[in-house]
Coordinates of C-alpha atoms and ligand atoms in Angstrom, one line a residue:
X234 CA -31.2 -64.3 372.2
X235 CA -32.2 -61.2 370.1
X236 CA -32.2 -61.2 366.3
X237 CA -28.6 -63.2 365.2
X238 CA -28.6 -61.1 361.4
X239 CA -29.4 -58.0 362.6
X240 CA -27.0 -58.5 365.9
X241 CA -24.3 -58.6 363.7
X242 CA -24.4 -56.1 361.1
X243 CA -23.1 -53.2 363.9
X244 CA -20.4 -55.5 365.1
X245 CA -19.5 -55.4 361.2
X246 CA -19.4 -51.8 361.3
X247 CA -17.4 -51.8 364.4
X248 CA -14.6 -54.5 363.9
X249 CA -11.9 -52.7 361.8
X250 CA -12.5 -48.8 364.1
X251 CA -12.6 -51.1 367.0
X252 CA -9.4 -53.6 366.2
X253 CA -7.0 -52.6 369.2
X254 CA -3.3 -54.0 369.6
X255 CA -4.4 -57.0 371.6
X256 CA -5.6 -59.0 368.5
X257 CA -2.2 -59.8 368.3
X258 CA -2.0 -61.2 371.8
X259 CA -0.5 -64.9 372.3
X260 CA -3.3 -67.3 372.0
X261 CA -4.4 -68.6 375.3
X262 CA -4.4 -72.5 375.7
X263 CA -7.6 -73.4 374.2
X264 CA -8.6 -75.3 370.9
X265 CA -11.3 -74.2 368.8
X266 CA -13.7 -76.6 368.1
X267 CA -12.0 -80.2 368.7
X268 CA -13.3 -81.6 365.7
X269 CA -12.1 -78.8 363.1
X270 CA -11.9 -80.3 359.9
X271 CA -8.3 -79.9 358.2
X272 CA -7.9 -76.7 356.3
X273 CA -7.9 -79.1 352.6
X274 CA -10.9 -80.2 353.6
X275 CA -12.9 -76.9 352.7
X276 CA -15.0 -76.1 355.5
X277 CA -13.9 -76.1 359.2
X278 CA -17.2 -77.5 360.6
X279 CA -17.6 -80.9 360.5
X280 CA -21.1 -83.1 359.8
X281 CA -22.5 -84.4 362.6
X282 CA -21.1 -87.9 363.6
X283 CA -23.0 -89.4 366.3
X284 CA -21.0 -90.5 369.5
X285 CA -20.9 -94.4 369.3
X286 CA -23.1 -96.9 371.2
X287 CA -26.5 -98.2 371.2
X288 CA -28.1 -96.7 374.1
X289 CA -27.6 -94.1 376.9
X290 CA -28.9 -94.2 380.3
X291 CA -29.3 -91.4 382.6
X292 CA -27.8 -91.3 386.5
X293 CA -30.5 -91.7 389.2
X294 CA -31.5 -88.3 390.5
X295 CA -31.1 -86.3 387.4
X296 CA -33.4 -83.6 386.5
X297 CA -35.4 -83.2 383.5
X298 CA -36.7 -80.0 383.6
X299 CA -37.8 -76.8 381.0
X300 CA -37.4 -73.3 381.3
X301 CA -38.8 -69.9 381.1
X302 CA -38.4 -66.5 381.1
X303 CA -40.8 -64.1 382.9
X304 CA -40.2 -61.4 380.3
X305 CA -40.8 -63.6 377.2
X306 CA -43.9 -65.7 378.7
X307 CA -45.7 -62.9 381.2
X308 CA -48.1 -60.1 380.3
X309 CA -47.9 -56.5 382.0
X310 CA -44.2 -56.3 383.1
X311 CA -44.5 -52.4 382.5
X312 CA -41.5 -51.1 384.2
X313 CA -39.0 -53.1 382.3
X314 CA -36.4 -52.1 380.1
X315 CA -37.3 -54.5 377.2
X316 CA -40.9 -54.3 377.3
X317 CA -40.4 -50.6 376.7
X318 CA -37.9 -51.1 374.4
X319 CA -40.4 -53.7 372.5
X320 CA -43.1 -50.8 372.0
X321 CA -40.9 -49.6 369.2
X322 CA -41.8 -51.6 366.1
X323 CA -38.4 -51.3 364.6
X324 CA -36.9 -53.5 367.4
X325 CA -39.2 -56.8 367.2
X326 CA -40.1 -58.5 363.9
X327 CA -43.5 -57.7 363.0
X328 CA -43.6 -55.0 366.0
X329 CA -44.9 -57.8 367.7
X330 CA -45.1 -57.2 371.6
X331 CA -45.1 -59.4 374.9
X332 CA -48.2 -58.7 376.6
X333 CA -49.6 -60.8 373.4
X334 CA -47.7 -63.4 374.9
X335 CA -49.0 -66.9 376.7
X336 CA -50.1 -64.1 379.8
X337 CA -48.1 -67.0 382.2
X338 CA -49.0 -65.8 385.6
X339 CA -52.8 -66.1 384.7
X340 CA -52.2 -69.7 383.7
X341 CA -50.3 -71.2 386.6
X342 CA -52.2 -74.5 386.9
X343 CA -52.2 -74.9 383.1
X344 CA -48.8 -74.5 383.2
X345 CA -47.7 -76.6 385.7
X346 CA -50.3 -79.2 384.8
X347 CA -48.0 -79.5 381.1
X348 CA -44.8 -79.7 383.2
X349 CA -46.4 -82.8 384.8
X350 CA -47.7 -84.6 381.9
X351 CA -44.0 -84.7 380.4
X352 CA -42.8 -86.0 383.6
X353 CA -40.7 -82.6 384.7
X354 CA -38.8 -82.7 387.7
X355 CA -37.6 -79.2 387.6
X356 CA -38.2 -75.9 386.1
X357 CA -35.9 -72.8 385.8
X358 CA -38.1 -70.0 385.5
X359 CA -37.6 -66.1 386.4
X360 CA -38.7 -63.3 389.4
X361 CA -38.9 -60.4 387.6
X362 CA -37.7 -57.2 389.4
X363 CA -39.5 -54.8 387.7
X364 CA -42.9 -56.7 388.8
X365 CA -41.6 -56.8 392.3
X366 CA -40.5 -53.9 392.6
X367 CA -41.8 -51.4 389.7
X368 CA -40.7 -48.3 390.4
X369 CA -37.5 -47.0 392.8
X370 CA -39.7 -45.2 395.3
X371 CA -40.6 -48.7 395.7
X372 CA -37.3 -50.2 395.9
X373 CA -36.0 -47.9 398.0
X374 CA -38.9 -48.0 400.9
X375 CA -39.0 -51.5 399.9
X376 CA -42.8 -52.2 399.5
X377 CA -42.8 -54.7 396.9
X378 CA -45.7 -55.3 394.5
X379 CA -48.1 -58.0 396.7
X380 CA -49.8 -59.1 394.3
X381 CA -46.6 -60.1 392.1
X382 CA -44.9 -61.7 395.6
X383 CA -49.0 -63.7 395.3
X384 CA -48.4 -64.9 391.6
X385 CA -44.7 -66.4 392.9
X386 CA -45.5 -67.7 395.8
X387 CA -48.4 -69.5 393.6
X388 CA -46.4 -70.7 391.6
X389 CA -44.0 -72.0 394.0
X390 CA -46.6 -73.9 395.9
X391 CA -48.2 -75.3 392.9
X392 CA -44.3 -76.8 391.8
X393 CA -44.1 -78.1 395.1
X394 CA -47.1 -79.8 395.3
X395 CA -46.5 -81.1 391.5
X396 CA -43.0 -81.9 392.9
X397 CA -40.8 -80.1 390.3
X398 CA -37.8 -78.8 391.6
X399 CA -37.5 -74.6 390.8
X400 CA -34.7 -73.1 389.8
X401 CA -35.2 -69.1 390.3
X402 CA -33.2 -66.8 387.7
X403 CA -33.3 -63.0 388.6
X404 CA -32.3 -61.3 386.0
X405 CA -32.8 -62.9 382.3
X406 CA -32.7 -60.1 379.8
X407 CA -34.9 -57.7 381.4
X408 CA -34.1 -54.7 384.1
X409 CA -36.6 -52.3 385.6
X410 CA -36.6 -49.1 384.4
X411 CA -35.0 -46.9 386.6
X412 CA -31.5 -48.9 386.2
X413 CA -32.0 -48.7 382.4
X414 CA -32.9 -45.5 381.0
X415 CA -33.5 -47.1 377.0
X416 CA -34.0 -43.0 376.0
X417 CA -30.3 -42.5 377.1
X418 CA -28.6 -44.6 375.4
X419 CA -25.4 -42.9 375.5
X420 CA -25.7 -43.1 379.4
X421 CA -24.4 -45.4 381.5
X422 CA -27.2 -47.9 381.4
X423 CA -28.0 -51.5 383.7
X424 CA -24.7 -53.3 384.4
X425 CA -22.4 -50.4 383.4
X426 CA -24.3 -48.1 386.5
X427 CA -22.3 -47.8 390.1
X428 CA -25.8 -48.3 391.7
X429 CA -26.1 -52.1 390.1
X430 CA -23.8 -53.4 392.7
X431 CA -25.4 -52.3 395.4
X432 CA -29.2 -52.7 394.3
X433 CA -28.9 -56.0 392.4
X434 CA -27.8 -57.8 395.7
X435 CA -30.2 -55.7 398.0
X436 CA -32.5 -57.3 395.6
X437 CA -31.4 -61.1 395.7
X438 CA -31.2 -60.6 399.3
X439 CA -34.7 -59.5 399.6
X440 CA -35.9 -62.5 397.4
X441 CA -33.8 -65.0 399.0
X442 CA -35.5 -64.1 402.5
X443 CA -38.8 -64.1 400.7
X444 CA -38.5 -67.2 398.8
X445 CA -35.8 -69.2 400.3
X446 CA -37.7 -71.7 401.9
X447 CA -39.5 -72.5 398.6
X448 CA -36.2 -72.0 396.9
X449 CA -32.7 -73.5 397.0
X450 CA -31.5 -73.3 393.1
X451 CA -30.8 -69.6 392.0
X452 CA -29.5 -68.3 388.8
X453 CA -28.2 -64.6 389.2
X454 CA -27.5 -63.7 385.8
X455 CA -29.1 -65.3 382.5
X456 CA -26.1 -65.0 379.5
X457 CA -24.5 -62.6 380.6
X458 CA -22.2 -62.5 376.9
X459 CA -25.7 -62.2 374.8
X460 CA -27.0 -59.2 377.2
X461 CA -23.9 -57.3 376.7
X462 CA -22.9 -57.5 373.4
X463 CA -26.7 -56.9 372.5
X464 CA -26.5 -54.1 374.7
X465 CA -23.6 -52.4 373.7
X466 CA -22.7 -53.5 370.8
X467 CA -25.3 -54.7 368.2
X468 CA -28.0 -52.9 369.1
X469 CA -30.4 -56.1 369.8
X470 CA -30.6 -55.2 373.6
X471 CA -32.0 -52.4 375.4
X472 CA -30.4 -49.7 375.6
X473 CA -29.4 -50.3 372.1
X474 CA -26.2 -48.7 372.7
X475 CA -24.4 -47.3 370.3
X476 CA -21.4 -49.9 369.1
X477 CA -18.6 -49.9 371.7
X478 CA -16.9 -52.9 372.5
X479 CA -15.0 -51.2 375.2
X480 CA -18.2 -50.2 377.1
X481 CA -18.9 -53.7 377.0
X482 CA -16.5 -55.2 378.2
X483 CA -16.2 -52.4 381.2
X484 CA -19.5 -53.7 381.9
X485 CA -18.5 -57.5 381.7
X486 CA -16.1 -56.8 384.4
X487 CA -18.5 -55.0 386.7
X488 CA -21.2 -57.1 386.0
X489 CA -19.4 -59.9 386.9
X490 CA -18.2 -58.3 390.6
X491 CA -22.2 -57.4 390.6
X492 CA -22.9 -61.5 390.0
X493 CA -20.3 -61.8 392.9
X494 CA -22.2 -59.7 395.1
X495 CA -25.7 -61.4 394.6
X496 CA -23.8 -64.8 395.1
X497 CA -22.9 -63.5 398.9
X498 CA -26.6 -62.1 399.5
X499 CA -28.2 -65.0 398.2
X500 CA -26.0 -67.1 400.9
X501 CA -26.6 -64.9 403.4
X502 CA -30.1 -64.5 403.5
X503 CA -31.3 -68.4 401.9
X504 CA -29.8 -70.1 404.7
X505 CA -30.9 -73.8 405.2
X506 CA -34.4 -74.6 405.2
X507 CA -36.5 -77.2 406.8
X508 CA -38.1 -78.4 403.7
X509 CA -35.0 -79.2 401.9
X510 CA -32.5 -78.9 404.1
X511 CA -30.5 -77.1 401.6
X512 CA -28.9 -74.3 401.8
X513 CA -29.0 -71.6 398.7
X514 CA -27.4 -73.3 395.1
X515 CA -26.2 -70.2 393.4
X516 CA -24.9 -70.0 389.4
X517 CA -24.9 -68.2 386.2
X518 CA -26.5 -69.3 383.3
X519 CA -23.8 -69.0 380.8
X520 CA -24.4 -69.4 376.8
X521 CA -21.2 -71.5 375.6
X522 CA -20.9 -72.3 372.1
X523 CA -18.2 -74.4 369.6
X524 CA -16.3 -71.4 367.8
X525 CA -14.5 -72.4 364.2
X526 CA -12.2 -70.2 361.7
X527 CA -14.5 -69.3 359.1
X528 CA -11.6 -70.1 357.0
X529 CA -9.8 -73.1 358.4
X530 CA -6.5 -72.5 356.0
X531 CA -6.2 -68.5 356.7
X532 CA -4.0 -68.8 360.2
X533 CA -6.1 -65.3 361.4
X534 CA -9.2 -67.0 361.5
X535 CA -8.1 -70.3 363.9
X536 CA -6.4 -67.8 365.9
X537 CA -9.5 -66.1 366.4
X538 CA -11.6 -68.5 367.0
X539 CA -9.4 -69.9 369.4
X540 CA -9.3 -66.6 371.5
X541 CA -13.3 -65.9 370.9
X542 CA -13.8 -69.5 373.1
X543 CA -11.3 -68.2 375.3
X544 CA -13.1 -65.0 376.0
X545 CA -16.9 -66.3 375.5
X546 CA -17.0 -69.5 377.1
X547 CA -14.2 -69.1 379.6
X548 CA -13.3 -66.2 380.6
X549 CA -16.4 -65.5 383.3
X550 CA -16.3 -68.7 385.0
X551 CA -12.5 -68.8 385.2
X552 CA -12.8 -65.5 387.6
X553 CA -15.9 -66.9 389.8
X554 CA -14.3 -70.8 390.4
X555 CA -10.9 -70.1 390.3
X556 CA -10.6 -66.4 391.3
X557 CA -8.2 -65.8 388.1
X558 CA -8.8 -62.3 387.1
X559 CA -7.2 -61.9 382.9
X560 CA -8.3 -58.5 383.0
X561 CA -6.5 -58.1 379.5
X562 CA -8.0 -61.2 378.1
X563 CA -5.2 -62.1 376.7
X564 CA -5.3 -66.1 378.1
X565 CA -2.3 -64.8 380.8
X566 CA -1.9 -63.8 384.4
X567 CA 1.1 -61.6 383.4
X568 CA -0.8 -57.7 382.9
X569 CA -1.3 -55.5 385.7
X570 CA -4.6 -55.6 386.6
X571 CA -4.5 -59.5 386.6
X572 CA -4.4 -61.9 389.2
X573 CA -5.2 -65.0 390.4
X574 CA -6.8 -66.7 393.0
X575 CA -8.9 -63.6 394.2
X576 CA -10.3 -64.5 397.3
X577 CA -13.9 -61.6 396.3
X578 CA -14.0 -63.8 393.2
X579 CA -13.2 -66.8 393.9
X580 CA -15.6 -70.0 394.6
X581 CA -18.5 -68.0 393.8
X582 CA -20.5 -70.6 392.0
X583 CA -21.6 -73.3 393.3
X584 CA -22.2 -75.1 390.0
X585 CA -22.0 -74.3 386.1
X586 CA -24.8 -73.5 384.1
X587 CA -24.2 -73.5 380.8
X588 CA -27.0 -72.9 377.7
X589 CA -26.0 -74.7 374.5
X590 CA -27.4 -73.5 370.7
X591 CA -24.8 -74.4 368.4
X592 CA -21.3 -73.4 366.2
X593 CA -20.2 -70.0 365.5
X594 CA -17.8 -68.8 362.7
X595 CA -15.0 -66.3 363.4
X596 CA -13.9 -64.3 360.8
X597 CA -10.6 -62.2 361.0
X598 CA -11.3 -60.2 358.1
X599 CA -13.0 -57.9 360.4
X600 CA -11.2 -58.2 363.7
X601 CA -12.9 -57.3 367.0
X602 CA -10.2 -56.3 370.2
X603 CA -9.2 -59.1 372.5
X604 CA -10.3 -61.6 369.9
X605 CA -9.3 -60.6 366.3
X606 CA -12.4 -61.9 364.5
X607 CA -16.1 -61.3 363.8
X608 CA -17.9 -64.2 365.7
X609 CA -20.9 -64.9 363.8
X610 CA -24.1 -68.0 364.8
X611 CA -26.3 -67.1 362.1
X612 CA -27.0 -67.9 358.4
X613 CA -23.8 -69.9 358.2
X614 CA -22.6 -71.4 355.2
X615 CA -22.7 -75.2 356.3
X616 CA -24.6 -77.8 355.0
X617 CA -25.8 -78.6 358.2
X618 CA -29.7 -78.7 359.1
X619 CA -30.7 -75.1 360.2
X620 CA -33.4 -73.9 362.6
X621 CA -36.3 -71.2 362.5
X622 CA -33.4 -68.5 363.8
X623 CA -31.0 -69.7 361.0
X624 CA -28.8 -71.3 363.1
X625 CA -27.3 -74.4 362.4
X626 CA -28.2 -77.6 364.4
X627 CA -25.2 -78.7 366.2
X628 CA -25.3 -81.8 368.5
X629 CA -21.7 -82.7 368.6
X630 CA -21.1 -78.7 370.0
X631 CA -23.2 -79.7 372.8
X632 CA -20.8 -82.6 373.9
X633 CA -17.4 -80.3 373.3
X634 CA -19.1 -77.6 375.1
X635 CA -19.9 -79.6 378.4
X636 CA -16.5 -81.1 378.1
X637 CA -14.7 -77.5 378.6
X638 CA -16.0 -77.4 381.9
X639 CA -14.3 -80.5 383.7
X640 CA -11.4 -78.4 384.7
X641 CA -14.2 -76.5 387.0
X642 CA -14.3 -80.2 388.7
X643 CA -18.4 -78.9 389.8
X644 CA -21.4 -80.2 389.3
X645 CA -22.9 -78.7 385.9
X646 CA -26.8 -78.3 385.2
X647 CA -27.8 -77.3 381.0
X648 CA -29.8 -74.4 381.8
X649 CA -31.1 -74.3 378.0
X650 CA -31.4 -76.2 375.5
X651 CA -33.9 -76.4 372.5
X652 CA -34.3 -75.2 368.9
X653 CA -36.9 -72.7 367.2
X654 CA -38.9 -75.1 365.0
X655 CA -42.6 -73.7 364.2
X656 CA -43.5 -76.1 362.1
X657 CA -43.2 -79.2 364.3
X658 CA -41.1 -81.2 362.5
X659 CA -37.1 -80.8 363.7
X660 CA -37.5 -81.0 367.7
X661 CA -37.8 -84.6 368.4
X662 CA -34.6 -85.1 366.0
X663 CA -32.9 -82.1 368.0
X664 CA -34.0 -83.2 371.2
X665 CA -32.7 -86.5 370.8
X666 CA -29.8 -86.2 369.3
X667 CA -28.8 -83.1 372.1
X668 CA -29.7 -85.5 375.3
X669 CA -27.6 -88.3 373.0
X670 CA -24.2 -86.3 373.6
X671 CA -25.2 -84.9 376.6
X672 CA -25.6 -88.3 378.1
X673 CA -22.0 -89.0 376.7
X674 CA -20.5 -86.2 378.4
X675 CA -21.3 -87.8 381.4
X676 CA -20.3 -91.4 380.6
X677 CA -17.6 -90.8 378.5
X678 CA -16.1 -87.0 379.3
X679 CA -16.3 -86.8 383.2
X680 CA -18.9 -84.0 383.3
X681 CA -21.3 -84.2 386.1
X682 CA -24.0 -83.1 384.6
X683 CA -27.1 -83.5 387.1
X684 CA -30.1 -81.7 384.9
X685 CA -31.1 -80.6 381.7
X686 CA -33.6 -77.7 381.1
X687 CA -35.7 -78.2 377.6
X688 CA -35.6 -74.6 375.9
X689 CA -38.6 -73.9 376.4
X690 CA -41.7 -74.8 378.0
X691 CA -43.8 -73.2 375.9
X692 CA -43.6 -71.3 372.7
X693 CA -42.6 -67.7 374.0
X694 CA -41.6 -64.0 372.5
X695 CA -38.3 -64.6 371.3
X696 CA -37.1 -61.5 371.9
X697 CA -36.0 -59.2 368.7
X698 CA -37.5 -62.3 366.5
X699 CA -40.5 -61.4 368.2
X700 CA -43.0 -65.2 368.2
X701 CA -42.4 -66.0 364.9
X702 CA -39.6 -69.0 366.6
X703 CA -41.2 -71.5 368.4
X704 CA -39.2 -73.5 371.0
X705 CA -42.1 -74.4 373.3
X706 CA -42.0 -78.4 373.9
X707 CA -45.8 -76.4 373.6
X708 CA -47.1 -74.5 371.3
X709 CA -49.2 -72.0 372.4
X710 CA -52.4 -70.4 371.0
X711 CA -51.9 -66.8 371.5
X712 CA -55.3 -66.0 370.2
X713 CA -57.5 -68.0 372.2
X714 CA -58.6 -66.2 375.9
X715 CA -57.7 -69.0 377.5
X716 CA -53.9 -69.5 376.0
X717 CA -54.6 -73.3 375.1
X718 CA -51.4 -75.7 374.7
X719 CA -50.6 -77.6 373.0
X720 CA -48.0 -80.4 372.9
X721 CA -45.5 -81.0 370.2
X722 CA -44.7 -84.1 369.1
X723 CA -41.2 -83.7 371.0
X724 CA -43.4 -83.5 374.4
X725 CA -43.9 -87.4 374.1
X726 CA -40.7 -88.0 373.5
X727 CA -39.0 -85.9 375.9
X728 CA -41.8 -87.9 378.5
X729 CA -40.6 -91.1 377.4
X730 CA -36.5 -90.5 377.9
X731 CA -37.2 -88.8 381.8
X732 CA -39.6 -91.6 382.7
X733 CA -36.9 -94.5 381.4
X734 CA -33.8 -92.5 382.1
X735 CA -32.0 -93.8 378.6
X736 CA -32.5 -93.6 375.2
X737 CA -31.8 -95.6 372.4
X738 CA -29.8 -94.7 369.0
X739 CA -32.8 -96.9 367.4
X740 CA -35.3 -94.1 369.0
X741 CA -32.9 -91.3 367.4
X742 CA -33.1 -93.0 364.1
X743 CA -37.1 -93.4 364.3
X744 CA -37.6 -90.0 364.4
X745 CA -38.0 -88.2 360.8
X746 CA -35.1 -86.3 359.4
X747 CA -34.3 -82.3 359.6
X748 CA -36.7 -80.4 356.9
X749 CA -36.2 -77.1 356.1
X750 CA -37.3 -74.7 358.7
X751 CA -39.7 -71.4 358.0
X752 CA -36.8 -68.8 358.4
X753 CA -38.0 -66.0 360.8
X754 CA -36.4 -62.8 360.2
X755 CA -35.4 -60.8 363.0
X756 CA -36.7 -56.6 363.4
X757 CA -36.4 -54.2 360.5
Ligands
LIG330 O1 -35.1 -67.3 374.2 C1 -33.7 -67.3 374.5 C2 -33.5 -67.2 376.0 O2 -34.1 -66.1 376.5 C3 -32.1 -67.1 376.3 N1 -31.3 -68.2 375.7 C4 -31.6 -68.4 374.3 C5 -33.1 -68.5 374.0 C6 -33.3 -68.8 372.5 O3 -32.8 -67.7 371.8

C-alpha cells in the first residue's frame, strides 16, 4: 500500500468538488464496524477485547504460508510502471529505489530455505509481466524473456521440492510500460485502456500454459481498491493521476470485466495436471478493512462508513460470485445499468482472498460520491497500539472482516496479513493476536478459511514508504552482497503455531506488549 498520509491529502482536496447526488443514496444493508462503540461513549472504535477461550486449534490441511511481491523484493524489473515511477525521488521516502531491494531472484535457495525453517506450506508470490514480457514487440510476437521464464521455473521447482504450495499473483501493483504510460498521466493509463482486456488474459493464458503444471492457485489481481484509488485518485500509484474519482471507478468496472477475463484464460489453458490433479484455483486478492464514523454521534459519518464497507469490501466480489452488477453503487439492483445474476460475471472466483490491515475512519465532513465521507487508515486518533505506517493495530477487524464473507458460502484463503514493525518488537504480539481471531472465524463465525499468508516474507520496498517499514517475518540486510536474513523473533513463533496447529491465549499473553513504533513517513 503506498504512503496512507500522503494518499489522502488529494482525496481531501477532491471530496467537496467531487461530492455527487448519490451521497444521499439509501444505505445499502451493511453495518459498519459490528462493535461501534455508542455515540456517548466518545470514540467509535473500540479497544481490542480478545475473543474468549483458552486455546485455538487449526483444521488439518490448512496452510501457513507468506507472501511476496516481485516488484517490492526483485531487482531489474525495468519496464515497469512503478519502478519508473520510483526513479523520481519525490514519490518514495528517501528516494529510495527497488533494485536496492533483497535482489529475490538471485537468492532463490536462500529464500526458500527461510520458508522451510518456519515450517511454510505455501507461498503467494508474483510473475511479473514486464520481466516476461518487457517490451510490446515482445508481447505481441510473444518471445518472452527466457531467462525470467528460468528464474520461475526455478523457483517453482525449488517450492516443490521444499513442498510449499505456490500461489501465483500476476499483477500486484506493477504493469509493464507500454500499458502505463506514467508521462501521460492525463491518458488513459493500465486498467482504464481498451487494450487491458484483451492483453491481460492473452497474458494469464500464456502463463497458465507455461506454468500450469507447477501451478494450480492464481491470483489475478492484487487490491484492486489500493491500485485504483492510488492511481487515480491520491497520487500514490503510477500514473499518479490527477484526482478523479470518476476515472476511478470507470476503471473499477473495467478492471473488474478484465479480472473476469483472466479468470476464463486461466481455466482454459491450466487444465488438470498430473502432479496435482487440480485444475486452475483462480481469485482476487482483495484488501477488506472495518470502516467506523469518525464521529459516531454525527448521523453523516455512520452513514458513510456504512456505504464505504459497502463499496470497498463488497462491492467487487458481489459481481464475480453472485453476478450482481450495482453499477450505481447505491447497495440496489433498481438503476439501469444494474443487474443481477450476470452469467459473464458470475461464479468467477473460485475462492475469496482477502488482505486484512486494520480500521479506517470515514469522515463526512468532506464527502466522496457513492460514499459521502473521507475514508481515512492512517494517523488515527485512537488509543490503540500503532504500527511503523501509523496505522492502528486491529485484531478484532480481522475476525469482522472474514465474517462479511460467509454469504459468499466459498472457501476463503488471507492472502496478507502482517504489520510494519522495524524495530522487532510488535510482530509476535500482532501475529498472535491476528491468527487468534482468525482461528475464531473459523470455529465460531463459519468462515472456511483454509490458509493464511504472513505479510511478508522478508522485509521488502514498501512502496511510496520506500524500506523504511519492515514486515518481513525476515529482516533483510540490504547492504550485504549476499542479502543475509535474518529471522525476527515472530519467525519462531509463527514456526511453533504451523507445526502444532493451535495456539494458546497463555502464548498471546507471553509475548511483550505493543511499544511505540519508529513512524516512517511516506514521500515528500
Ligand atoms: O506491501 C503491501 C502489499 O504490496 C499489498 N498489501 C499491503 C502491503 C503492506 O502495505
Amino acid at each position: 500500500m503506498p504512503s496512507a498520509p500522503r494518499v489522502l491529502v488529494p482525496l481531501l482536496l477532491l471530496a467537496t468538488a467531487a461530492c455527487s447526488s448519490k451521497s444521499d443514496a439509501t444505505a445499502p444493508a451493511v453495518d459498519a464496524g459490528t462493535d461501534t462503540a455508542s455515540c456517548d461513549q466518545g470514540s467509535s472504535v473500540p479497544a481490542y477485547v480478545r475473543s474468549a477461550g483458552a486455546e485455538v486449534t487449526f483444521p488439518s490441511g490448512f496452510l501457513f504460508g507468506t507472501a511476496t511481491a516481485g516488484m517490492q523484493i526483485e531487482k531489474g524489473l525495468v519496464h515497469a510502471d512503478w519502478y519508473q515511477w520510483a526513479a523520481d525521488p519525490k514519490h518514495v521516502a528517501n528516494g529510495d529505489k527497488p533494485d536496492d531491494g533483497p535482489d529475490a531472484l538471485a537468492h532463490i535457495p536462500e529464500h526458500v530455505k527461510a520458508m522451510q525453517d518456519v515450517g511454510a506450506s505455501s507461498y503467494r508470490f508474483s510473475i511479473e509481466w514486464s520481466r516476461i514480457y518487457p517490451t510490446l514487440d515482445s508481447f505481441t510476437s510473444d518471445t518472452p524473456d527466457a531467462s525470467a521464464l528460468a528464474s520461475y521455473h526455478q523457483l517453482l521447482t525449488a517450492l516443490k521440492a521444499a513442498k510449499i504450495r505456490p500461489f501465483v499473483t500476476l499483477h500486484h501493483f506493477a504493469t509493464p510500460d507500454y500499458l502505463d504510460d506514467i508521462t501521460k498521466p492525463r491518458d488513459a493509463q493500465s486498467f482504464e485502456r481498451p487494450e487491458m482486456m484483451t492483453m491481460f488474459p492473452l497474458f494469464a493464458t500464456r502463463m497458465g500454459k507455461e506454468f500450469g503444471a507447477e501451478v494450480d492457485d492464481w491470483v489475478t489481481i492484487n487490491e484492486p481498491m489500493i491500485l485504483l484509488l492510488g492511481a487515480y485518485v491520491a497520487q500514490g500509484h503510477p500514473p499518479g493521476a490527477p484526482a478523479d474519482f470518476k476515472r476511478m471507478v470507470a476503471a473499477l468496472k473495467q478492471l473488474v470485466r478484465v479480472h473476469a477475463a483472466v479468470y476464463d484464460a486461466l481455466h482454459a489453458a491450466d487444465t488438470v495436471d498430473a502432479g496435482t490433479g487440480h485444475a486452475a484455483s483462480v481469485s482476487l486478492a482483495k484488501h477488506n478493512r472495518v470502516f467506523y464514523p469518525r464521529n459516531p454521534c454525527e448521523p453523516g459519518d455512520v452513514d458513510a462508513a456504512a456505504k464505504t464497507t459497502y463499496l470497498w469490501n463488497e462491492w467487487i466480489y458481489n459481481a464475480l460470485v453472485f453476478g450482481d452488477w450495482d453499477d450505481d453503487f447505491d447497495g440496489k439492483y433498481t438503476g439501469a445499468n444494474d443487474r443481477q445474476g450476470d452469467p459473464t460475471l458470475k461464479g468467477r472466483v473460485d475462492w475469496i482472498g482477502v488482505n486484512y490491515y486494520g480500521n479506517t475512519l470515514v469522515d463526512s465532513a468532506l464527502p466522496l460520491p457513492y460514499v459521502g465521507g473521507l475514508p481515512t487508515y492512517n494517523d488515527l486518533p485512537t488509543s490503540l497500539p500503532k504500527t511503523d505506517m501509523d496505522w492502528d493495530v486491529f485484531p478484532q477487524g480481522f475476525r469482522t472482516v472474514l465474517k462479511e464473507l460467509v454469504k459468499y458460502k466459498l472457501p476463503v484463503y488471507v492472502t496478507e496479513n502482517g504489520v510494519g514493525d522495524s524495530q522487532d518488537v510488535n510482530k509476535s504480539r500482532y501475529l498472535a493476536e491476528h491468527l487468534w481471531e482468525m482461528a475464531h472465524a473459523i470455529s465460531e463465525d463459519g468462515v472456511d478459511i483454509r490458509g493464511y499468508f504472513y505479510w511478508s516474507l522478508i522485509d521488502n520496498f514498501e512502496w511510496g514508504n520506500g524500506f523504511c517499514p519492515r514486515f518481513g517475518l525476515y529482516k533483510v540486510d540490504r547492504a550485504s552482497a549476499a542479502k543475509t536474513l535474518t529471522p525476527t523473533k515472530a519467525a519462531a513463533l509463527f514456526k511453533q503455531i504451523a507445526a502444532d496447529r493451535k495456539l494458546s491465549a497463555s502464548t498471546i499473553d507471553a509475548q511483550p506488549a505493543y511499544s511505540s513504533p519508529v513512524i516512517c513517513q511516506g514521500p515528500s
